[in-house]
Coordinates of C-alpha atoms in Angstrom, one line a residue:
M198 CA -6.9 20.9 11.5
I199 CA -10.0 18.7 12.2
A200 CA -11.7 20.1 9.2
L201 CA -9.0 18.3 6.9
Y202 CA -10.1 14.8 8.4
P203 CA -12.8 14.2 6.3
P204 CA -11.1 15.0 2.9
A205 CA -8.0 12.8 4.2
D206 CA -10.3 10.1 4.9
G207 CA -11.8 10.3 1.4
V208 CA -8.5 10.6 -0.4
A209 CA -7.3 7.3 1.7
V210 CA -10.4 5.4 0.9
A211 CA -10.3 6.1 -2.7
L212 CA -6.5 5.3 -2.7
L213 CA -7.7 1.9 -1.3
A214 CA -10.1 1.5 -4.2
G215 CA -7.4 1.5 -6.5
A216 CA -4.8 -0.2 -4.8
A217 CA -7.7 -3.1 -4.5
V218 CA -8.1 -3.3 -8.2
M219 CA -4.4 -3.4 -8.8
A220 CA -3.6 -6.1 -6.1
M221 CA -6.3 -8.4 -7.9
E222 CA -4.8 -7.6 -11.3
A223 CA -1.4 -8.4 -9.8
T224 CA -2.0 -11.6 -8.2
R225 CA -4.0 -13.5 -10.8
D226 CA -2.7 -16.5 -12.4
R227 CA -1.6 -16.1 -15.8
S228 CA 0.6 -19.3 -16.0
G229 CA -2.4 -21.6 -16.4
S230 CA -1.1 -23.8 -13.9
V231 CA -3.9 -23.7 -11.5
E232 CA -6.4 -24.6 -14.6
R233 CA -4.1 -27.6 -15.3
A234 CA -4.2 -28.9 -12.0
L235 CA -7.9 -28.7 -12.1
A236 CA -8.3 -30.4 -15.3
G237 CA -7.5 -33.6 -13.6
L238 CA -10.0 -33.3 -10.9
P239 CA -13.7 -33.9 -11.0
V240 CA -14.8 -30.5 -10.7
R241 CA -17.2 -28.7 -12.6
Q242 CA -16.2 -25.9 -15.2
R243 CA -18.1 -23.0 -13.1
E244 CA -16.5 -24.4 -10.0
A245 CA -13.0 -24.3 -11.5
A246 CA -13.4 -20.9 -12.8
F247 CA -14.4 -19.9 -9.4
L248 CA -11.2 -21.6 -7.5
V249 CA -9.0 -20.1 -10.3
H250 CA -10.2 -16.3 -9.4
F251 CA -11.3 -16.7 -5.9
P252 CA -7.5 -15.8 -4.7
S253 CA -7.2 -12.5 -6.8
L254 CA -11.0 -11.6 -5.6
A255 CA -10.4 -12.2 -2.1
I256 CA -6.9 -10.4 -1.7
A257 CA -8.8 -7.4 -3.5
T258 CA -11.7 -7.5 -0.9
L259 CA -9.5 -7.8 2.0
V260 CA -7.0 -4.8 0.9
L261 CA -10.3 -2.8 0.3
G262 CA -12.5 -4.1 3.3
V263 CA -9.9 -4.4 6.3
P264 CA -9.3 -0.4 6.4
L265 CA -12.5 0.7 5.8
A266 CA -13.4 0.3 9.6
P267 CA -10.8 2.8 10.7
A268 CA -11.7 5.2 8.2
V269 CA -15.2 5.2 9.7
A270 CA -14.0 5.3 13.0
A271 CA -12.0 8.3 12.2
L272 CA -15.1 10.4 11.0
L273 CA -16.8 9.3 14.0
S274 CA -14.1 10.5 16.4
I275 CA -14.3 14.0 15.0
G276 CA -18.1 14.3 15.7
R277 CA -19.9 13.1 12.4
S278 CA -22.7 11.1 12.6
T279 CA -22.9 7.3 11.3
A280 CA -24.9 8.1 8.5
E281 CA -22.7 11.0 7.2
A282 CA -19.5 8.8 7.8
F283 CA -20.7 6.1 5.8
L284 CA -21.9 8.0 3.0
L285 CA -18.6 9.9 3.0
V286 CA -16.7 6.3 3.0
A287 CA -19.3 5.2 0.2
V288 CA -18.8 8.3 -2.0
S289 CA -15.2 8.4 -1.7
L290 CA -15.0 4.7 -2.7
G291 CA -17.0 5.3 -5.5
A292 CA -15.2 8.1 -7.0
G293 CA -11.8 5.9 -6.1
L294 CA -13.4 2.9 -8.1
I295 CA -14.2 5.2 -11.2
T296 CA -10.5 6.9 -11.0
I297 CA -9.1 3.4 -11.5
G298 CA -11.9 1.7 -13.5
I299 CA -11.3 4.1 -16.5
P300 CA -7.9 3.6 -17.3
Y301 CA -8.0 -0.2 -16.3
L302 CA -11.0 -0.9 -18.6
G303 CA -9.1 1.4 -21.1
V304 CA -5.8 -0.2 -21.1
C305 CA -7.1 -4.0 -21.0
V306 CA -9.3 -3.4 -24.0
L307 CA -6.8 -1.5 -26.2
L308 CA -3.8 -3.6 -24.9
G309 CA -5.7 -6.8 -24.6
S310 CA -3.2 -9.1 -26.9
P311 CA -1.0 -11.3 -24.8
R312 CA 2.2 -9.9 -26.2
W313 CA 1.5 -6.7 -23.9
D314 CA 1.1 -8.8 -20.8
A315 CA 4.6 -7.5 -19.7
V316 CA 3.4 -3.5 -19.9
R317 CA -0.3 -3.8 -19.1
F318 CA 0.2 -3.8 -15.5
P319 CA 2.7 -0.7 -15.3
T320 CA 0.7 1.2 -17.9
V321 CA -2.6 0.9 -15.7
L322 CA -0.7 1.9 -12.6
L323 CA 1.1 4.7 -13.9
L324 CA -2.1 6.1 -15.7
W325 CA -4.1 5.5 -12.3
G326 CA -1.3 7.2 -10.2
A327 CA -1.6 10.1 -12.5
A328 CA -5.2 10.7 -12.6
F329 CA -5.4 10.3 -9.2
C330 CA -2.8 12.7 -8.1
A331 CA -4.3 15.0 -10.7
Q332 CA -7.5 15.0 -9.6
T333 CA -6.4 15.4 -5.9
G334 CA -4.2 18.5 -7.0
Y335 CA -7.0 20.0 -9.1
A336 CA -9.4 19.7 -6.0
L337 CA -6.8 21.8 -3.9
R338 CA -6.3 24.1 -6.5
A339 CA -10.2 24.5 -7.3
L340 CA -10.5 25.6 -3.2
A341 CA -8.8 28.9 -3.6
G342 CA -10.2 29.8 -7.2
G343 CA -14.0 28.5 -6.9
D344 CA -15.7 25.6 -8.4
P345 CA -13.9 23.3 -10.4
L346 CA -14.5 23.8 -14.1
V347 CA -14.4 19.9 -15.3
P348 CA -16.8 17.9 -12.5
L349 CA -14.0 15.0 -12.2
P350 CA -15.2 12.7 -9.7
L351 CA -12.7 12.7 -7.2
T352 CA -12.1 16.3 -7.6
V353 CA -16.1 17.3 -7.0
T354 CA -16.0 14.7 -4.0
L355 CA -13.1 16.3 -2.3
V356 CA -13.9 20.1 -2.8
D357 CA -17.5 19.4 -1.6
T358 CA -16.5 17.4 1.4
L359 CA -14.1 20.1 2.4
R360 CA -16.6 22.6 2.1
G361 CA -19.1 20.5 4.0
T362 CA -21.8 20.7 0.9
L363 CA -21.8 17.1 -0.4
S364 CA -24.8 17.0 -2.6
T365 CA -27.2 14.2 -3.4
G366 CA -26.4 14.7 -7.0
T367 CA -22.6 13.8 -6.4
A368 CA -23.2 11.3 -4.0
V369 CA -25.6 9.5 -6.3
T370 CA -23.3 9.8 -9.3
A371 CA -20.3 8.7 -7.4
I372 CA -22.0 5.5 -6.0
V373 CA -23.7 4.5 -9.0
G374 CA -20.6 5.4 -11.4
G375 CA -18.3 3.2 -8.6
A376 CA -20.9 0.3 -9.0
G377 CA -20.5 0.5 -12.8
A378 CA -16.9 0.5 -12.8
V379 CA -16.8 -2.6 -10.4
V380 CA -19.1 -4.4 -12.6
G381 CA -17.0 -3.6 -15.6
V382 CA -13.8 -4.5 -14.1
A383 CA -15.1 -7.9 -12.6
M384 CA -16.4 -9.0 -16.2
L385 CA -13.2 -8.1 -17.6
F386 CA -11.1 -9.6 -15.1
L387 CA -13.0 -12.9 -15.0
F388 CA -13.5 -13.4 -19.0
S389 CA -10.2 -12.3 -20.0
P390 CA -8.0 -14.7 -21.4
G391 CA -4.9 -16.0 -19.5
S392 CA -1.2 -15.8 -20.8
R393 CA 2.2 -17.2 -19.7
R394 CA 3.8 -15.2 -17.2
A395 CA 7.6 -14.7 -17.3
P396 CA 9.8 -16.9 -15.0
V397 CA 11.3 -15.5 -12.0
L398 CA 15.0 -15.2 -11.9
R399 CA 16.5 -15.9 -8.5
V400 CA 19.8 -14.1 -8.2
R401 CA 22.6 -14.7 -5.1
W402 CA 23.4 -11.5 -3.6
K403 CA 26.8 -10.5 -2.4
G404 CA 27.4 -8.2 0.2
H405 CA 30.1 -7.6 2.9
H406 CA 28.1 -5.7 5.5
R407 CA 25.4 -7.7 7.0
V408 CA 22.7 -4.7 6.4
W409 CA 24.0 -4.0 2.9
G410 CA 23.9 -7.6 1.9
E411 CA 20.3 -7.9 3.3
L412 CA 19.3 -4.6 1.5
L413 CA 21.0 -6.0 -1.9
Y414 CA 19.0 -9.2 -1.6
A415 CA 15.6 -7.5 -1.1
L416 CA 16.1 -5.4 -3.9
R417 CA 17.1 -8.3 -6.4
D418 CA 13.3 -9.5 -5.9
S419 CA 11.5 -8.0 -9.0
S420 CA 8.2 -7.5 -7.3
L421 CA 9.7 -5.6 -4.2
R422 CA 11.8 -3.5 -6.7
A423 CA 9.0 -2.6 -8.8
N424 CA 6.7 -1.6 -5.8
V425 CA 9.5 0.5 -4.3
A426 CA 10.0 2.4 -7.3
L427 CA 6.4 2.8 -8.2
A428 CA 5.5 4.1 -4.4
A429 CA 8.3 6.6 -4.5
L430 CA 7.2 7.8 -8.0
M431 CA 3.7 8.4 -6.7
N432 CA 5.1 10.1 -3.7
V433 CA 7.1 12.4 -6.3
F434 CA 3.8 12.9 -7.8
L435 CA 2.2 14.1 -4.7
V436 CA 4.9 16.5 -3.6
V437 CA 4.9 18.0 -7.1
I438 CA 1.1 18.6 -7.2
S439 CA 1.2 20.0 -3.6
F440 CA 3.7 22.7 -5.1
W441 CA 1.2 23.2 -7.9
I442 CA -1.3 24.5 -5.8
P443 CA -1.7 27.9 -4.6
S444 CA 0.5 28.7 -1.4
E445 CA -2.6 29.9 0.6
V446 CA -3.8 26.2 0.4
R447 CA -0.8 24.2 0.6
A448 CA -0.5 24.6 4.3
Q449 CA -3.7 23.1 4.9
T450 CA -3.1 20.3 2.7
E451 CA 0.3 19.4 4.0
G452 CA -1.3 16.5 6.3
I453 CA -2.9 14.9 3.4
V454 CA 0.0 14.8 1.5
L455 CA 2.3 13.4 4.3
L456 CA -0.6 10.8 5.0
L457 CA -0.6 9.4 1.6
V458 CA 3.2 9.6 1.2
G459 CA 3.2 7.3 4.6
I460 CA 0.8 5.0 3.0
F461 CA 2.8 4.2 0.0
A462 CA 6.0 3.8 2.5
V463 CA 4.3 1.1 4.5
A464 CA 3.0 -0.7 1.3
A465 CA 6.4 -0.9 -0.2
A466 CA 8.6 -1.8 2.7
R467 CA 6.2 -4.5 4.8
P468 CA 6.6 -7.3 2.5
I469 CA 10.8 -7.3 3.1
R470 CA 10.5 -10.0 5.7
G471 CA 8.1 -12.2 3.8
L472 CA 10.9 -12.6 1.2
Y473 CA 12.3 -15.2 3.5
P474 CA 10.8 -18.3 4.9
G475 CA 8.8 -17.5 8.4
S476 CA 10.2 -20.1 10.8
L477 CA 13.1 -21.5 8.8
P478 CA 15.1 -18.8 6.9
V479 CA 18.9 -19.9 5.5
Q480 CA 20.3 -17.6 8.2
R481 CA 18.9 -20.0 10.8
L482 CA 20.3 -23.0 9.0
L483 CA 23.7 -20.9 9.1
V484 CA 23.6 -20.7 12.9
M485 CA 23.4 -16.9 12.8
D486 CA 22.0 -15.0 16.0
P487 CA 18.4 -14.3 15.7
T488 CA 18.7 -11.0 17.4
S489 CA 21.7 -9.8 15.0
W490 CA 19.8 -10.9 11.9
A491 CA 16.3 -9.4 13.2
L492 CA 18.1 -6.1 13.5
S493 CA 19.7 -6.3 10.1
T494 CA 16.2 -7.1 8.6
S495 CA 14.6 -4.3 10.6
F496 CA 17.3 -1.7 9.4
V497 CA 16.4 -2.7 5.6
V498 CA 12.8 -2.0 6.1
V499 CA 13.4 1.2 7.8
I500 CA 15.9 2.2 4.8
V501 CA 13.4 1.0 2.4
A502 CA 10.6 3.1 4.2
M503 CA 12.8 6.3 4.2
L504 CA 13.8 5.9 0.4
V505 CA 9.9 5.9 -0.3
A506 CA 9.0 8.6 1.9
A507 CA 11.9 10.8 1.1
P508 CA 10.0 13.1 -1.3
G509 CA 8.0 14.0 1.5
A510 CA 11.1 15.8 3.2
V511 CA 11.0 18.5 0.2
L512 CA 7.8 19.9 1.7
F513 CA 9.4 21.9 4.0
L514 CA 10.7 24.3 1.1
G515 CA 7.3 25.9 0.5
S516 CA 6.1 25.9 4.2
S517 CA 5.9 29.1 6.0
D518 CA 7.5 27.1 9.0
P519 CA 10.2 25.0 7.7
T520 CA 11.3 23.5 10.9
A521 CA 7.8 22.1 11.6
S522 CA 7.3 20.9 8.4
A523 CA 10.7 18.6 8.4
L524 CA 9.8 17.4 11.5
R525 CA 6.5 16.3 10.6
S526 CA 7.9 14.8 7.4
I527 CA 10.4 12.8 9.7
G528 CA 7.5 11.4 12.1
T529 CA 5.6 10.3 8.8
W530 CA 8.9 8.1 8.1
A531 CA 9.0 7.1 11.6
V532 CA 5.6 5.9 12.0
S533 CA 5.4 4.1 8.4
A534 CA 8.6 2.2 9.0
A535 CA 7.4 1.5 12.4
V536 CA 4.1 -0.1 11.1
A537 CA 6.1 -1.8 8.3
T538 CA 8.7 -3.3 10.6
G539 CA 6.6 -4.5 13.4
L540 CA 3.8 -6.1 11.3
G541 CA 6.2 -7.2 8.8
A542 CA 8.0 -9.4 11.3
V543 CA 5.1 -10.6 13.7
V544 CA 3.3 -12.0 10.4
P545 CA 6.1 -12.6 7.8
V546 CA 3.9 -13.3 4.5
G547 CA 5.5 -15.1 1.7
P548 CA 5.4 -12.9 -1.6
R549 CA 3.1 -16.3 -3.1
N550 CA 0.7 -16.2 -0.4
V551 CA -2.4 -14.0 -2.0
L552 CA -4.7 -14.4 1.3
G553 CA -1.8 -13.4 3.6
Q554 CA -0.7 -10.6 1.5
G555 CA -4.3 -9.3 1.4
L556 CA -4.7 -9.5 5.3
S557 CA -1.2 -8.2 6.1
G558 CA -1.6 -5.3 3.5
G559 CA -5.0 -4.1 4.6
A560 CA -3.9 -4.5 8.3
S561 CA -0.7 -2.5 7.9
I562 CA -2.6 0.3 6.2
G563 CA -5.3 0.3 8.7
A564 CA -2.8 0.4 11.6
Y565 CA -0.9 3.3 9.8
L566 CA -4.2 5.6 9.4
A567 CA -5.3 5.1 12.8
L568 CA -1.8 5.8 14.3
S569 CA -1.4 8.8 11.8
L570 CA -5.0 10.3 12.2
T571 CA -4.3 9.9 16.1
L572 CA -0.8 11.8 16.2
Q573 CA -1.8 14.3 13.5
P574 CA -2.9 16.9 16.0
I575 CA 0.2 16.4 18.3
G576 CA 2.1 17.3 14.9
T577 CA 0.4 20.4 14.3
D578 CA 0.9 21.8 17.5
R579 CA 3.9 20.2 18.7
P580 CA 6.1 18.6 15.8
G581 CA 9.0 18.0 18.1
L582 CA 6.7 15.9 20.4
L583 CA 5.4 14.1 17.2
V584 CA 9.2 13.1 16.2
A585 CA 9.8 11.8 19.8
L586 CA 6.5 9.8 19.8
S587 CA 7.5 8.5 16.4
V588 CA 11.3 7.3 17.2
V589 CA 9.8 5.5 20.3
L590 CA 7.3 3.6 18.3
L591 CA 9.8 2.7 15.8
A592 CA 12.4 1.6 18.4
A593 CA 9.4 -0.4 20.0
S594 CA 8.6 -2.0 16.8
V595 CA 12.1 -3.1 16.2
L596 CA 12.3 -4.5 19.7
L597 CA 9.0 -6.6 18.7
A598 CA 10.7 -7.8 15.4
V599 CA 13.8 -9.2 17.6
I600 CA 11.5 -10.6 20.0
A601 CA 9.3 -12.3 17.3
E602 CA 12.2 -13.5 15.4
R603 CA 13.7 -15.3 18.7
V604 CA 10.3 -16.9 19.7
R605 CA 10.2 -18.3 16.0
W606 CA 13.7 -19.5 15.9
R607 CA 13.4 -21.5 19.4
P608 CA 13.8 -25.0 19.4
V609 CA 10.4 -27.3 19.5
L610 CA 10.4 -30.5 21.2
S611 CA 8.3 -33.1 19.6
K612 CA 7.3 -36.3 21.2
E613 CA 7.2 -38.1 17.8
R614 CA 10.4 -36.5 16.3
G615 CA 12.4 -35.4 19.2
L616 CA 13.9 -32.1 19.1
S617 CA 13.5 -30.0 16.0
I618 CA 14.4 -26.7 15.0

């Protein structure tokens, strides 16, 4: 099982590279409001351009940079040297940047007209997801049938890493290609024209049960709904590819598939608490009980994480030990829900807080990777214990969410204003 740690780590780092580019594209200001605001200020054109693009570049750097430390630490924990750990992370990062760079550059060049703004982002996302999943599955299939026939960057990196034969040519190609992809993406991002973004429509939710109503309200946010749908679709791709690879390799790759399934579940469910104001949500003004509302929002996060991670439960159909596989899937869901619930409640980040989203998203993925890689050996030998520990962790995160909400709702006594809520 330890032999699978390096390729699993490489898959996670390559996935983060693509997620960083997509986060940069998703958070760019296409409305032109920042440019219009800066036009009336005494700033130079170069300084204005920096202020316009800095938030998106900052969130991409944070999404990619924050989880890299746990990725290196995971390799060091299994006995890899510092040089080997950094080399593997750099090569995986380069392969991931090539995988996202090609569809990003192609779609942005071919669909560069402003009339394609509505479909450009989802097209890039779907092409990147298909390319990523196809290369991962092709690498796993190549392990049983020899060397890969087509030298795809991520495929060659994963195959060589799992075999322990990472060559200098592969490393140089991935790093140089990744650097070229970064330059191309950055140039296209910085010099592409802006366009008008469609307005956000806020719809009032109707729900009889508290949890059901909060779930409907959350899913009526267009960004969250798109993230949940795309994360679930990516997990479906991963599971389909896992059944496509030979059966003798499938059992060894189950841990990698579940790791990626959990990453998508965390990324989709974490922002739910941020849909409400941090310290003064409407529910507080309606004199609701903070404990009851915190439990409702926590259950919504758990439900969304379960919906996104549900495709991973199908893995038991092709497993030699269906019970153990099913228990590991439950553990993956519980750990991802625990991370999304705890971090989302402690640090509720609004959907328009670019810097906060980058920090919170990177921290949540890093925390999930650290917990999953720590619990994976337990899941291999004692899957029942893994489920028990994961459920305890989930219960602790719900309790943490309740405590955080009660602290935020506590009245504050100010000398200037008196008692304020």
